[in-house]
Tab-separated table of C-alpha atoms in Angstrom:
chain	number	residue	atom	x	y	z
A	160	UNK	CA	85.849	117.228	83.739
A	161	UNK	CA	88.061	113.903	83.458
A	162	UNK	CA	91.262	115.562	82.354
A	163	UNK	CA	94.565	114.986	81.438
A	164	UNK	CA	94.541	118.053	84.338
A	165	UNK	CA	92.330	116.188	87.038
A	166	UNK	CA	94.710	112.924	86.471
A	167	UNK	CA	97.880	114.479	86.800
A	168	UNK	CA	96.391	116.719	90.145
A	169	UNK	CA	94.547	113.505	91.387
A	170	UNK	CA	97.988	111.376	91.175
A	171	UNK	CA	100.071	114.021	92.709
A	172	UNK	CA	97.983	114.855	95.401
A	173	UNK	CA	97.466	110.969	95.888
A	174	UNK	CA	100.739	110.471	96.736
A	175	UNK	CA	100.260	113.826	99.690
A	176	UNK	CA	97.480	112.048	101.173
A	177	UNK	CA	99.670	108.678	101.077
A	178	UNK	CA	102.281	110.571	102.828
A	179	UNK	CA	99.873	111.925	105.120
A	180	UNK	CA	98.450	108.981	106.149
A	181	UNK	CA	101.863	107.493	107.080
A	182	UNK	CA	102.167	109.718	109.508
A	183	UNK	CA	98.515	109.216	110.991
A	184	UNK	CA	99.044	105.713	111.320
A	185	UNK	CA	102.245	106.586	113.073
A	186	UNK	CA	100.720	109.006	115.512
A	187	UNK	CA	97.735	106.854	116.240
A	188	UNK	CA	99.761	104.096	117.041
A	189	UNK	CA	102.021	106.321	119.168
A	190	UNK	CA	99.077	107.468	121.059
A	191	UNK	CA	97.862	103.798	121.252
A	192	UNK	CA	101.401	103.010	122.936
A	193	UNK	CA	101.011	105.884	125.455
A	194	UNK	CA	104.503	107.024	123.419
A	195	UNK	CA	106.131	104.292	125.635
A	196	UNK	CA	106.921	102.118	122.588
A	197	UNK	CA	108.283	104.549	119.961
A	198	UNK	CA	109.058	100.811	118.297
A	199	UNK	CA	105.161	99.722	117.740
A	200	UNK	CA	104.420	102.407	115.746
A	201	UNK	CA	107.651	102.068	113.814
A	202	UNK	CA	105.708	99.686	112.409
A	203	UNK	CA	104.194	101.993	110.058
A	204	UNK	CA	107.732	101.654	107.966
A	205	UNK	CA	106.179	98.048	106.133
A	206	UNK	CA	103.129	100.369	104.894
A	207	UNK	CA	105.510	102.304	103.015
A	208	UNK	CA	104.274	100.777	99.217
A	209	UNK	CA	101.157	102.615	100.048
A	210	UNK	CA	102.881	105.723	98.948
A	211	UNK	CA	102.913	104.261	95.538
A	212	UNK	CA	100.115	101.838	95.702
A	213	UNK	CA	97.412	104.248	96.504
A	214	UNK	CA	98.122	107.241	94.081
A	215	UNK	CA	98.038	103.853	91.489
A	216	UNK	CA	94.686	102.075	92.828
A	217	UNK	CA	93.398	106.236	92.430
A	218	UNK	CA	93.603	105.918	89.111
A	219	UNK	CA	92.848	102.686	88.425
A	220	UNK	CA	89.361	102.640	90.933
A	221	UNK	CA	88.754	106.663	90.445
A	222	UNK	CA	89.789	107.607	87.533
A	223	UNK	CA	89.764	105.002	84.877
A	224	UNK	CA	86.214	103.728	86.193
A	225	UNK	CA	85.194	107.811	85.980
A	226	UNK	CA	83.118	107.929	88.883
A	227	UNK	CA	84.543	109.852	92.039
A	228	UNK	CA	81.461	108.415	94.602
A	229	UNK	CA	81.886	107.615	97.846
A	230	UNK	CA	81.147	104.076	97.172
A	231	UNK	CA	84.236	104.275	94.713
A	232	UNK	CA	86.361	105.875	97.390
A	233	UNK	CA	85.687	103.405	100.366
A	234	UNK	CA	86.597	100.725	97.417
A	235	UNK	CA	90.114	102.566	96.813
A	236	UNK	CA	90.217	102.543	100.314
A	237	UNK	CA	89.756	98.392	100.636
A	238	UNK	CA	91.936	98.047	97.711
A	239	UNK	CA	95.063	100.333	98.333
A	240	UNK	CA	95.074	97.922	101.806
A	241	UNK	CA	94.952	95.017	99.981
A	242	UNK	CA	97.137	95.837	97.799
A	243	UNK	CA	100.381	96.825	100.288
A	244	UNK	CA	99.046	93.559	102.615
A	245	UNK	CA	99.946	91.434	99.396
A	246	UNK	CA	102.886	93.490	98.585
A	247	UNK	CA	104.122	92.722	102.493
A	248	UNK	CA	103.541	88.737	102.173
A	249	UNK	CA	105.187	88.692	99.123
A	250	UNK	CA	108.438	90.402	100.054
A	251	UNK	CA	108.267	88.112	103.108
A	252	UNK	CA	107.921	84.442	101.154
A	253	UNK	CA	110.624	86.083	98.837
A	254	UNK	CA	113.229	86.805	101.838
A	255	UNK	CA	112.391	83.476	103.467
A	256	UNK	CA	112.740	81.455	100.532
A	257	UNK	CA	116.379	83.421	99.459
A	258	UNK	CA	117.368	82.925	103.476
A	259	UNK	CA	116.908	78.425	103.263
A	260	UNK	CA	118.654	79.230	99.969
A	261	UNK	CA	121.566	80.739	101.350
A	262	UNK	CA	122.060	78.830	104.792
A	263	UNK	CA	120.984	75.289	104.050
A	264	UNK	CA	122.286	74.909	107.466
A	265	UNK	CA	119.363	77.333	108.650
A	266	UNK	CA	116.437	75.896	111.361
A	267	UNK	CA	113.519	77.824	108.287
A	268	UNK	CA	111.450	74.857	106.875
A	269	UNK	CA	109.129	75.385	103.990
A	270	UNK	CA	106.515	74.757	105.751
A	271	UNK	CA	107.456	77.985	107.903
A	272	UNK	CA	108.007	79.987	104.741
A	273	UNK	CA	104.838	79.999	103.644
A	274	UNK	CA	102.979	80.262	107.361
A	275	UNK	CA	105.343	83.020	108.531
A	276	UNK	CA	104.127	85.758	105.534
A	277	UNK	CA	100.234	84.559	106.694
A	278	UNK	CA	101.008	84.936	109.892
A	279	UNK	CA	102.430	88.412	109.532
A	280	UNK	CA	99.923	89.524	107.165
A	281	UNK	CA	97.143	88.746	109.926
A	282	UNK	CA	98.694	90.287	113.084
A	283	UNK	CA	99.807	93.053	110.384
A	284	UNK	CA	96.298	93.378	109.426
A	285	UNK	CA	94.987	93.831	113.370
A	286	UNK	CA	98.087	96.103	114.166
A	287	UNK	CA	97.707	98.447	111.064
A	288	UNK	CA	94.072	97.856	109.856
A	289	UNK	CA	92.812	99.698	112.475
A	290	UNK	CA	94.924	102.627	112.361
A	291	UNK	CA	94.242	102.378	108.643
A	292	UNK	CA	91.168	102.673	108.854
A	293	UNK	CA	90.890	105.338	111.466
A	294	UNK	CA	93.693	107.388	109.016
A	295	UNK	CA	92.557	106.800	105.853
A	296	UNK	CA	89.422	107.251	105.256
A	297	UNK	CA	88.941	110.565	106.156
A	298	UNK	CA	91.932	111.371	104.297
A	299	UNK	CA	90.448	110.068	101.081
A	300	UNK	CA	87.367	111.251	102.110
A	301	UNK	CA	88.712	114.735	102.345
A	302	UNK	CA	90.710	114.498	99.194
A	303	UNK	CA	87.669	113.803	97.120
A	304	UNK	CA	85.968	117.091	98.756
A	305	UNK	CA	89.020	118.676	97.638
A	306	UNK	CA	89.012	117.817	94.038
A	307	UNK	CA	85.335	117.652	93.876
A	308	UNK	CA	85.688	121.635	95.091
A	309	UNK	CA	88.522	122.402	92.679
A	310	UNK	CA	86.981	120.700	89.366
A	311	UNK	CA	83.482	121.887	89.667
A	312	UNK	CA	82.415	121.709	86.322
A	313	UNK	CA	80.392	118.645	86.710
A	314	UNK	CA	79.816	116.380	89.179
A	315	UNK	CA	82.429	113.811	90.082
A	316	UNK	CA	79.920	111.236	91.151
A	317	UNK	CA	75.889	110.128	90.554
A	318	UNK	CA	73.341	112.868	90.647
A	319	UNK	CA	71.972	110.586	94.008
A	320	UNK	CA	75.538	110.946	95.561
A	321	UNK	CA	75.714	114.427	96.155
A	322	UNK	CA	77.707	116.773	98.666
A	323	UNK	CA	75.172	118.471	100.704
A	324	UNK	CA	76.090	122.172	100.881
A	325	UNK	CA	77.514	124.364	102.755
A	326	UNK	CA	76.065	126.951	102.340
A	327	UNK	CA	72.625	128.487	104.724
A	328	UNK	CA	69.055	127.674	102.719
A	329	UNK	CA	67.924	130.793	100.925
């Protein structure tokens, strides 16, 4: 059941779903705009780590821990967003410390270097946590159906954490 063949698919397809839920974030917060501000949703373009991040935290919260639950997927959820908001404040102290670097001349204090990343992290986290959310979890939700339909040979998750099915009683 936990292949070198489930990795490799789980990975792969990881990085569709990552893909895919770019471009829900982007619609959602096109819709959310009314499609009058093309430029909010641009803002999807700072969530692009996720594309790597999340087929990553798959493996490392799926795959390595061996248990596909839904408990397990809400966690890769939490932690592929944690991991891109830290990504995001890092790149952001970086270019604000290299900027009072190169202009000493320049009006950026410390101080704002290390408030500007929080700040950005936090409205980031209102503007693009909700979408997130909205996006991604039935994405990964959906992606764990999938697997869970094309690896059947055991169960993915605990014997209480079943897939109810679809099939009619009888």
């Amino acid at each position: 059941m936990w292949s070198t063949r489930l990795l490799w698919t789980g990975v792969i397809s990881a990085f569709a779903v990552a893909a895919l839920m770019l471009a829900g974030m982007f619609v959602v917060l096109l819709a959310a705009s009314g499609g009058e501000h093309p430029g909010l949703a641009m803002i999807v373009v700072f969530a692009s780590p996720g594309m790597i991040v999340y087929p990553a935290c798959w493996y490392a919260v799926i795959f390595r821990r061996r248990d596909y639950s839904r408990h397990q997927t809400l966690k890769l959820i939490g932690a592929a967003y944690g991991v891109v908001s830290m990504i995001i404040a890092s790149s952001m102290l970086v270019d604000g410390l290299v900027s009072m670097i190169s202009d000493p001349t320049s009006k950026i204090t410390p101080l704002l270097i290390l408030i500007l990343p929080l700040e950005i992290v936090v409205v980031g986290t209102v503007i693009l946590g909700i979408p997130y959310a909205i996006v991604a979890t039935p994405m990964a939700l959906l992606h764990r159906w999938l697997l869970s339909k094309c690896f059947t040979s055991t169960n993915f998750a605990n014997p209480s954490d079943q897939w109810p099915s679809l099939s009619p009683p009888g």
